[in-house]
Amino acid sequence: MVVKPKIRGFICTTSHPEGCEENVKRQIKFIQSKPKFNCKKNILVIGCSTGYGLASRIACAFGGDASTIGVMFERPATKKRTATSGWYNTAAFEKMAIRHNLYAKTINEDAFSQETKNKVIDLIKSDLGKVDMVIYSLAAPKRTMPDSTKVSSVLKTIGKEYTNKTIDLSNNKLSEVTIPCASEQEIEDTIKVMGGDDWKDWIEALKKANAIEDDAITVAYSYVGPEITFPIYADGTIGMAKKHLLKTANEITNTMDGIKAYISINKALVTQSSAAIPIVPLYITILYKIMKAHNLHEGCIEQMYRLFGEKFGDSLNFDEQGRIRLDDYEMKIDIQQKVLDVWKSISDDNINELADIDGYWKDFYEMFGFNFSNIDYNKDVNIEINVPSIG
Ligand code: NAI
């Protein structure tokens, strides 16, 4: 099949298998260009197939020689439809891992379910014995609860609605968006999906099954961002879920003797999840422009190298709330002041000068395996690619 991008709103409904492989190979190459580091050796990555989870898995496997078990929720190809990019990324990751004699297996099932947890535990026990690190990098729109009811996360404000600029990604023009207020139920549901309950369930299940080392560490990802995004992020429904995640980190550390849980605040980046948040994509295009001009720009893989190769390797530093700050460059005072100045003055007339629209779209297309100059997108490609450990 000849595979072309098909964009619907903030998502691309097709993915290119060879392009996704290229994307993974470039991330591996980046890690291989850096000094090797010491990290935990038997790692479970929950949400391993795209964005920060994929970059974490690549960094630890290729930079720290770690064995990895991944959990993802991706769709394989059919005769007529491409797989999701996360599926192709994982196929490529496992292929490269095998080539480098690295253990890597993946479970493609709903991470929230107890059956998935049992399956992963069985795999850990038979292949690795125990895990010594759990990376929780889930970004999910909904969750099926143990009683089979379904809850959804929403991206809404709390208290009062919020109006600000945004970018309309269908035409790269500025528009205004008003984000509605969430109901109590929506806040509660977003916490159930994106908060820490499931993270804790995983660690408890692993501990109960004796499948996690006593001195294991676990890390989950969060975001803070600048004031312009507070109503939709830090003070919105997703922010409440992230507060719950932080509370859960403290609970895990305080109650599961020996296991330490961390929150890493990562940089705002184009991923399938962040593209869905109103206002944030405009902020990202401005931020990219300024961070690139200051030579401070990083993608997921650079961030994850810094986390596992540098921060966890040396003595860890924390902010006043006990969080690791990987958004330190993004939040530099001069960078944020420049973002704010641009935010105030940006218009349709100067958007191409002041914001990195091309950079945004480059990352967006690459996420789905498109726009790599060394891939021939007019060529027929086999879309039915296996993930080696899934078949
Ligand atoms: P992403 O959308 O690229 O990745 C989500 C991952 O979760 C994928 O591997 C997907 O297969 C998996 N997944 C989703 N639902 C699942 C389910 N039910 N069962 C099993 N796997 C499932 O997201 P991204 O952006 O990498 O986010 C990861 C974490 O990083 C999130 O907690 C997010 O809030 C956080 N973060 C993201 C930032 C950004 O700018 N993208 C910034 C700071 C933190």
Short mmCIF file of C-alpha atoms and ligand atoms in Angstrom, two decimals:
data_model
loop_
_atom_site.label_atom_id
_atom_site.label_comp_id
_atom_site.label_asym_id
_atom_site.label_seq_id
_atom_site.Cartn_x
_atom_site.Cartn_y
_atom_site.Cartn_z
CA MET A 1 0.00 0.00 0.00
CA VAL A 2 1.15 3.56 -0.67
CA VAL A 3 0.64 5.32 2.67
CA LYS A 4 -0.05 9.05 2.83
CA PRO A 5 -0.91 11.13 5.90
CA LYS A 6 -4.61 11.63 6.59
CA ILE A 7 -5.09 14.34 9.15
CA ARG A 8 -8.32 14.62 11.12
CA GLY A 9 -8.26 17.51 13.58
CA PHE A 10 -5.30 16.99 15.86
CA ILE A 11 -4.61 13.41 14.87
CA CYS A 12 -3.27 11.59 11.83
CA THR A 13 -5.30 8.46 11.11
CA THR A 14 -2.58 6.75 9.07
CA SER A 15 1.00 5.84 9.98
CA HIS A 16 3.92 4.90 7.82
CA PRO A 17 5.72 1.71 8.93
CA GLU A 18 9.08 2.60 7.43
CA GLY A 19 8.84 6.19 8.66
CA CYS A 20 8.03 5.03 12.19
CA GLU A 21 11.04 2.73 12.04
CA GLU A 22 13.14 5.69 10.94
CA ASN A 23 11.81 7.72 13.86
CA VAL A 24 12.79 4.97 16.32
CA LYS A 25 16.20 4.48 14.69
CA ARG A 26 16.96 8.20 14.96
CA GLN A 27 16.15 8.14 18.66
CA ILE A 28 18.35 5.07 19.14
CA LYS A 29 21.15 6.78 17.21
CA PHE A 30 20.88 9.81 19.44
CA ILE A 31 21.24 7.63 22.55
CA GLN A 32 24.14 5.73 21.00
CA SER A 33 25.91 9.03 20.34
CA LYS A 34 25.90 9.76 24.09
CA PRO A 35 28.00 8.17 26.83
CA LYS A 36 26.49 4.96 28.21
CA PHE A 37 25.02 5.25 31.68
CA ASN A 38 24.21 3.07 34.64
CA CYS A 39 20.52 2.56 35.17
CA LYS A 40 18.21 -0.08 36.53
CA LYS A 41 18.36 -3.24 34.46
CA ASN A 42 14.86 -4.79 34.47
CA ILE A 43 12.32 -2.18 33.55
CA LEU A 44 8.57 -2.15 33.06
CA VAL A 45 7.39 0.74 30.85
CA ILE A 46 3.65 1.34 31.01
CA GLY A 47 2.70 3.44 27.97
CA CYS A 48 5.81 2.37 26.03
CA SER A 49 4.91 2.95 22.40
CA THR A 50 4.92 6.70 21.69
CA GLY A 51 6.05 10.03 23.15
CA TYR A 52 7.80 10.03 26.50
CA GLY A 53 7.26 6.32 27.22
CA LEU A 54 8.89 5.22 23.96
CA ALA A 55 11.79 7.61 24.51
CA SER A 56 12.22 6.31 28.09
CA ARG A 57 12.33 2.74 26.82
CA ILE A 58 14.86 3.58 24.09
CA ALA A 59 17.05 5.58 26.48
CA CYS A 60 17.21 2.85 29.15
CA ALA A 61 17.61 -0.04 26.70
CA PHE A 62 20.20 1.48 24.39
CA GLY A 63 21.87 3.81 26.89
CA GLY A 64 21.73 1.61 29.99
CA ASP A 65 21.51 -1.94 28.54
CA ALA A 66 18.20 -2.51 30.30
CA SER A 67 15.80 -5.35 29.63
CA THR A 68 12.37 -3.87 29.06
CA ILE A 69 8.80 -5.09 29.19
CA GLY A 70 6.40 -2.60 27.64
CA VAL A 71 2.66 -2.16 27.96
CA MET A 72 0.77 -0.28 25.26
CA PHE A 73 -2.70 -0.01 23.75
CA GLU A 74 -2.19 0.11 20.01
CA ARG A 75 -3.99 -1.15 16.94
CA PRO A 76 -2.29 -3.55 14.52
CA ALA A 77 -2.87 -3.16 10.77
CA THR A 78 -5.63 -4.81 8.81
CA LYS A 79 -5.43 -5.50 5.07
CA LYS A 80 -6.79 -2.03 4.33
CA ARG A 81 -5.79 0.10 7.29
CA THR A 82 -2.38 0.94 8.68
CA ALA A 83 -1.51 0.15 12.28
CA THR A 84 -1.16 3.01 14.74
CA SER A 85 2.27 4.61 14.93
CA GLY A 86 2.79 3.15 18.40
CA TRP A 87 2.44 -0.34 16.94
CA TYR A 88 5.03 0.31 14.22
CA ASN A 89 7.33 2.08 16.70
CA THR A 90 7.25 -0.95 18.96
CA ALA A 91 7.84 -3.34 16.06
CA ALA A 92 10.90 -1.28 15.14
CA PHE A 93 12.08 -0.98 18.75
CA GLU A 94 11.90 -4.74 19.33
CA LYS A 95 13.62 -5.47 16.01
CA MET A 96 16.50 -3.18 16.95
CA ALA A 97 16.60 -4.56 20.51
CA ILE A 98 16.94 -8.12 19.19
CA ARG A 99 19.74 -6.95 16.90
CA HIS A 100 21.58 -5.53 19.92
CA ASN A 101 20.93 -8.56 22.16
CA LEU A 102 18.60 -6.62 24.40
CA TYR A 103 15.62 -8.32 25.98
CA ALA A 104 12.36 -6.59 24.97
CA LYS A 105 8.80 -7.88 25.10
CA THR A 106 5.53 -6.01 24.85
CA ILE A 107 1.95 -6.59 26.00
CA ASN A 108 -0.65 -4.80 23.89
CA GLU A 109 -3.57 -4.59 26.30
CA ASP A 110 -5.46 -2.19 28.49
CA ALA A 111 -3.06 -1.22 31.29
CA PHE A 112 -5.95 -0.39 33.60
CA SER A 113 -7.25 -3.97 33.74
CA GLN A 114 -6.32 -6.55 36.34
CA GLU A 115 -5.94 -9.24 33.63
CA THR A 116 -3.22 -7.16 31.95
CA LYS A 117 -1.46 -6.70 35.28
CA ASN A 118 -1.59 -10.48 35.86
CA LYS A 119 -0.25 -11.19 32.39
CA VAL A 120 2.63 -8.73 32.84
CA ILE A 121 3.45 -10.19 36.25
CA ASP A 122 3.56 -13.71 34.78
CA LEU A 123 5.92 -12.47 32.05
CA ILE A 124 8.17 -10.70 34.57
CA LYS A 125 8.35 -13.79 36.76
CA SER A 126 9.11 -16.17 33.93
CA ASP A 127 11.62 -13.96 32.07
CA LEU A 128 13.15 -11.43 34.47
CA GLY A 129 12.29 -12.59 37.98
CA LYS A 130 11.64 -9.08 39.26
CA VAL A 131 11.62 -5.57 37.89
CA ASP A 132 13.71 -2.84 39.51
CA MET A 133 12.11 0.16 37.79
CA VAL A 134 8.59 0.97 36.65
CA ILE A 135 8.07 3.90 34.27
CA TYR A 136 4.45 5.03 34.23
CA SER A 137 3.91 7.06 31.04
CA LEU A 138 0.25 6.51 30.33
CA ALA A 139 -1.81 9.16 28.58
CA ALA A 140 -5.30 7.78 28.11
CA PRO A 141 -8.60 9.35 27.16
CA LYS A 142 -10.66 6.84 29.11
CA ARG A 143 -10.56 4.02 31.60
CA THR A 144 -12.66 0.94 32.15
CA MET A 145 -13.10 0.62 35.91
CA PRO A 146 -12.92 -2.74 37.75
CA ASP A 147 -16.76 -2.83 37.82
CA SER A 148 -16.77 -2.43 33.99
CA THR A 149 -18.09 1.14 34.02
CA LYS A 150 -16.25 3.50 31.69
CA VAL A 151 -14.96 6.94 32.68
CA SER A 152 -13.44 9.61 30.43
CA SER A 153 -10.88 12.31 31.10
CA VAL A 154 -11.70 15.82 29.93
CA LEU A 155 -9.53 18.87 29.25
CA LYS A 156 -11.57 21.58 30.94
CA THR A 157 -11.12 24.41 33.39
CA ILE A 158 -12.28 24.47 36.99
CA GLY A 159 -14.41 27.22 38.49
CA LYS A 160 -14.83 29.50 35.51
CA GLU A 161 -14.43 29.21 31.76
CA TYR A 162 -11.28 30.55 30.13
CA THR A 163 -10.83 32.36 26.85
CA ASN A 164 -7.49 32.82 25.16
CA LYS A 165 -5.68 32.53 21.85
CA THR A 166 -5.14 29.22 20.19
CA ILE A 167 -3.91 28.00 16.84
CA ASP A 168 -6.33 26.38 14.43
CA LEU A 169 -4.19 23.54 13.15
CA SER A 170 -6.33 23.05 10.05
CA ASN A 171 -5.14 26.40 8.61
CA ASN A 172 -2.37 27.60 10.98
CA LYS A 173 -4.40 30.70 11.82
CA LEU A 174 -4.99 32.19 15.22
CA SER A 175 -8.40 32.02 16.76
CA GLU A 176 -9.96 32.43 20.17
CA VAL A 177 -11.09 29.49 22.16
CA THR A 178 -13.27 29.37 25.24
CA ILE A 179 -12.71 26.36 27.38
CA PRO A 180 -15.74 25.33 29.38
CA CYS A 181 -15.81 24.47 33.07
CA ALA A 182 -15.81 20.90 34.18
CA SER A 183 -18.53 19.44 36.38
CA GLU A 184 -17.59 17.77 39.68
CA GLN A 185 -18.16 14.41 37.98
CA GLU A 186 -15.81 15.30 35.12
CA ILE A 187 -13.09 16.36 37.56
CA GLU A 188 -13.48 13.11 39.47
CA ASP A 189 -13.42 11.05 36.28
CA THR A 190 -10.30 12.79 34.93
CA ILE A 191 -8.54 12.00 38.20
CA LYS A 192 -9.60 8.36 37.85
CA VAL A 193 -8.10 8.18 34.34
CA MET A 194 -4.98 10.36 34.64
CA GLY A 195 -4.39 10.43 38.40
CA GLY A 196 -2.32 8.00 40.42
CA ASP A 197 -4.77 5.22 41.34
CA ASP A 198 -3.77 2.90 38.54
CA TRP A 199 -0.06 3.61 39.07
CA LYS A 200 -0.44 2.57 42.70
CA ASP A 201 -2.46 -0.50 41.69
CA TRP A 202 0.43 -1.57 39.45
CA ILE A 203 3.04 -1.19 42.18
CA GLU A 204 0.83 -2.96 44.75
CA ALA A 205 0.12 -5.81 42.34
CA LEU A 206 3.82 -6.21 41.53
CA LYS A 207 4.73 -6.13 45.22
CA LYS A 208 2.03 -8.64 46.20
CA ALA A 209 3.26 -10.99 43.48
CA ASN A 210 6.89 -10.54 44.57
CA ALA A 211 7.69 -9.27 41.07
CA ILE A 212 9.39 -5.99 42.09
CA GLU A 213 12.68 -5.47 43.93
CA ASP A 214 12.49 -4.03 47.46
CA ASP A 215 14.65 -1.07 46.43
CA ALA A 216 12.94 -0.49 43.09
CA ILE A 217 12.14 2.96 41.81
CA THR A 218 9.15 4.15 39.86
CA VAL A 219 8.62 7.38 37.95
CA ALA A 220 5.55 9.04 36.43
CA TYR A 221 5.43 12.15 34.25
CA SER A 222 3.73 15.45 34.81
CA TYR A 223 3.67 19.00 33.52
CA VAL A 224 3.49 22.47 35.06
CA GLY A 225 3.95 25.12 32.35
CA PRO A 226 3.50 28.88 32.44
CA GLU A 227 0.60 30.94 33.73
CA ILE A 228 -1.09 31.34 30.35
CA THR A 229 -1.73 27.60 30.36
CA PHE A 230 -2.70 27.30 34.05
CA PRO A 231 -6.48 27.43 33.54
CA ILE A 232 -6.37 24.62 30.96
CA TYR A 233 -3.50 22.66 32.48
CA ALA A 234 -2.16 23.09 36.02
CA ASP A 235 -5.41 24.48 37.46
CA GLY A 236 -7.71 22.53 35.13
CA THR A 237 -8.99 18.98 35.23
CA ILE A 238 -5.70 17.47 34.02
CA GLY A 239 -3.84 19.49 36.67
CA MET A 240 -6.07 17.97 39.37
CA ALA A 241 -5.18 14.51 38.06
CA LYS A 242 -1.48 15.46 38.15
CA LYS A 243 -1.82 16.68 41.76
CA HIS A 244 -3.29 13.29 42.56
CA LEU A 245 -0.33 11.66 40.81
CA LEU A 246 2.06 13.59 43.04
CA LYS A 247 0.11 12.62 46.16
CA THR A 248 0.27 9.02 44.98
CA ALA A 249 4.05 9.23 44.55
CA ASN A 250 4.32 10.22 48.21
CA GLU A 251 1.96 7.43 49.25
CA ILE A 252 3.95 4.80 47.33
CA THR A 253 7.23 6.01 48.84
CA ASN A 254 5.77 6.17 52.35
CA THR A 255 3.87 2.90 52.38
CA MET A 256 5.79 0.42 50.23
CA ASP A 257 8.92 0.16 52.29
CA GLY A 258 11.97 0.60 50.12
CA ILE A 259 10.27 1.45 46.85
CA LYS A 260 10.74 5.08 45.86
CA ALA A 261 8.29 6.88 43.60
CA TYR A 262 9.19 10.02 41.66
CA ILE A 263 7.41 12.59 39.57
CA SER A 264 9.35 14.11 36.71
CA ILE A 265 8.00 17.38 35.32
CA ASN A 266 8.78 17.18 31.63
CA LYS A 267 8.93 19.76 28.88
CA ALA A 268 5.92 20.59 26.69
CA LEU A 269 6.35 18.70 23.44
CA VAL A 270 4.32 17.68 20.45
CA THR A 271 2.90 14.25 21.19
CA GLN A 272 -0.41 12.63 20.37
CA SER A 273 -1.69 13.66 23.78
CA SER A 274 -0.49 17.26 23.90
CA ALA A 275 -1.86 18.00 20.41
CA ALA A 276 -5.33 17.47 21.86
CA ILE A 277 -5.05 20.20 24.52
CA PRO A 278 -6.49 23.61 23.49
CA ILE A 279 -4.08 26.60 23.74
CA VAL A 280 -1.06 24.34 24.39
CA PRO A 281 -0.14 23.81 20.69
CA LEU A 282 0.14 27.61 20.19
CA TYR A 283 2.27 27.86 23.32
CA ILE A 284 4.44 25.00 21.99
CA THR A 285 5.03 26.70 18.61
CA ILE A 286 6.18 29.89 20.35
CA LEU A 287 8.25 27.99 22.89
CA TYR A 288 9.98 25.94 20.16
CA LYS A 289 10.94 29.09 18.29
CA ILE A 290 12.48 30.70 21.36
CA MET A 291 14.15 27.57 22.74
CA LYS A 292 15.63 26.74 19.35
CA ALA A 293 17.00 30.30 19.04
CA HIS A 294 18.65 29.82 22.46
CA ASN A 295 19.94 26.38 21.55
CA LEU A 296 17.94 24.87 24.39
CA HIS A 297 15.36 22.89 22.46
CA GLU A 298 14.94 19.22 23.30
CA GLY A 299 12.64 16.47 22.03
CA CYS A 300 11.38 13.46 24.02
CA ILE A 301 14.59 11.49 23.53
CA GLU A 302 16.87 14.35 24.64
CA GLN A 303 14.66 14.83 27.70
CA MET A 304 14.72 11.14 28.58
CA TYR A 305 18.47 10.94 28.12
CA ARG A 306 18.81 13.78 30.56
CA LEU A 307 16.45 12.06 33.02
CA PHE A 308 17.90 8.55 33.02
CA GLY A 309 21.42 9.26 31.83
CA GLU A 310 22.13 12.33 33.93
CA LYS A 311 19.57 13.16 36.63
CA PHE A 312 19.08 9.61 37.94
CA GLY A 313 22.78 8.91 37.51
CA ASP A 314 23.99 11.75 39.74
CA SER A 315 22.41 12.90 42.93
CA LEU A 316 18.81 13.80 42.19
CA ASN A 317 17.64 17.36 42.79
CA PHE A 318 14.06 18.16 43.62
CA ASP A 319 11.88 21.26 43.69
CA GLU A 320 10.04 22.37 46.85
CA GLN A 321 7.32 19.80 46.16
CA GLY A 322 9.80 16.96 45.76
CA ARG A 323 9.53 16.77 41.96
CA ILE A 324 12.32 16.30 39.40
CA ARG A 325 12.38 19.31 37.05
CA LEU A 326 13.16 18.33 33.50
CA ASP A 327 11.34 21.47 32.36
CA ASP A 328 14.18 23.58 33.79
CA TYR A 329 15.16 24.98 30.38
CA GLU A 330 11.55 25.62 29.36
CA MET A 331 10.86 27.48 32.60
CA LYS A 332 13.99 29.67 32.57
CA ILE A 333 12.88 33.21 33.41
CA ASP A 334 14.22 34.78 30.21
CA ILE A 335 12.64 32.07 28.02
CA GLN A 336 9.26 32.50 29.70
CA GLN A 337 9.46 36.30 29.49
CA LYS A 338 10.07 36.05 25.74
CA VAL A 339 7.19 33.59 25.32
CA LEU A 340 4.89 35.99 27.14
CA ASP A 341 6.01 38.97 25.02
CA VAL A 342 5.35 37.01 21.85
CA TRP A 343 2.03 35.72 23.20
CA LYS A 344 0.84 39.31 23.61
CA SER A 345 1.94 40.47 20.17
CA ILE A 346 1.30 37.45 17.98
CA SER A 347 -1.22 37.81 15.15
CA ASP A 348 -2.00 36.19 11.81
CA ASP A 349 0.36 38.71 10.23
CA ASN A 350 3.46 37.74 12.19
CA ILE A 351 2.70 34.15 13.28
CA ASN A 352 5.16 32.62 10.83
CA GLU A 353 8.00 34.79 12.15
CA LEU A 354 7.18 34.51 15.84
CA ALA A 355 6.11 30.89 16.11
CA ASP A 356 7.76 27.70 14.89
CA ILE A 357 4.80 26.42 12.91
CA ASP A 358 7.07 24.38 10.64
CA GLY A 359 8.78 22.82 13.66
CA TYR A 360 5.41 21.88 15.13
CA TRP A 361 4.28 20.19 11.92
CA LYS A 362 7.65 18.51 11.44
CA ASP A 363 7.30 16.84 14.85
CA PHE A 364 3.65 16.09 14.19
CA TYR A 365 4.26 14.34 10.86
CA GLU A 366 7.32 12.51 12.16
CA MET A 367 5.24 11.11 15.04
CA PHE A 368 3.26 9.19 12.41
CA GLY A 369 6.31 8.31 10.32
CA PHE A 370 5.92 10.98 7.64
CA ASN A 371 8.17 13.64 6.11
CA PHE A 372 11.50 11.86 6.53
CA SER A 373 13.60 12.87 3.53
CA ASN A 374 15.19 9.42 3.18
CA ILE A 375 11.86 7.56 2.90
CA ASP A 376 10.13 7.18 -0.47
CA TYR A 377 6.49 7.87 0.30
CA ASN A 378 5.35 6.95 -3.23
CA LYS A 379 6.56 3.40 -2.79
CA ASP A 380 4.31 0.47 -1.92
CA VAL A 381 5.01 -0.68 1.64
CA ASN A 382 3.94 -3.72 3.61
CA ILE A 383 1.69 -2.35 6.33
CA GLU A 384 1.13 -5.67 8.12
CA ILE A 385 4.20 -5.56 10.33
CA ASN A 386 4.53 -7.83 13.37
CA VAL A 387 5.74 -6.79 16.77
CA PRO A 388 8.19 -9.70 17.27
CA SER A 389 7.09 -10.57 20.83
CA ILE A 390 3.39 -10.32 19.91
CA GLY A 391 3.52 -12.01 16.51
P1 NAI B 1 1.46 9.62 24.24
O1 NAI B 1 0.05 9.78 23.79
O2 NAI B 1 2.54 9.81 23.25
O3 NAI B 1 1.66 8.14 24.89
C1 NAI B 1 0.68 7.48 25.60
C2 NAI B 1 1.05 6.03 25.80
O4 NAI B 1 0.04 5.43 26.63
C3 NAI B 1 1.10 5.19 24.52
O5 NAI B 1 2.16 4.25 24.62
C4 NAI B 1 -0.23 4.43 24.54
O6 NAI B 1 -0.23 3.19 23.83
C5 NAI B 1 -0.39 4.21 26.04
N1 NAI B 1 -1.77 3.96 26.44
C6 NAI B 1 -2.84 4.80 26.37
N2 NAI B 1 -3.93 4.21 26.91
C7 NAI B 1 -3.54 2.98 27.33
C8 NAI B 1 -4.21 1.90 27.99
N3 NAI B 1 -5.47 1.96 28.32
N4 NAI B 1 -3.48 0.78 28.26
C9 NAI B 1 -2.16 0.68 27.91
N5 NAI B 1 -1.49 1.69 27.32
C10 NAI B 1 -2.16 2.82 27.03
O7 NAI B 1 1.62 10.59 25.48
P2 NAI B 1 2.81 11.43 26.11
O8 NAI B 1 2.65 12.84 25.74
O9 NAI B 1 4.12 10.76 25.91
O10 NAI B 1 2.41 11.36 27.66
C11 NAI B 1 2.99 10.45 28.58
C12 NAI B 1 2.97 11.11 29.94
O11 NAI B 1 3.81 12.28 29.91
C13 NAI B 1 1.58 11.59 30.37
O12 NAI B 1 1.43 11.37 31.74
C14 NAI B 1 1.64 13.08 30.07
O13 NAI B 1 0.75 13.82 30.86
C15 NAI B 1 3.09 13.37 30.44
N6 NAI B 1 3.64 14.62 29.90
C16 NAI B 1 3.50 14.95 28.58
C17 NAI B 1 3.99 16.17 28.12
C18 NAI B 1 3.84 16.58 26.68
O14 NAI B 1 4.06 17.76 26.38
N7 NAI B 1 3.52 15.68 25.77
C19 NAI B 1 4.69 17.12 29.01
C20 NAI B 1 4.85 16.63 30.36
C21 NAI B 1 4.32 15.44 30.78
#
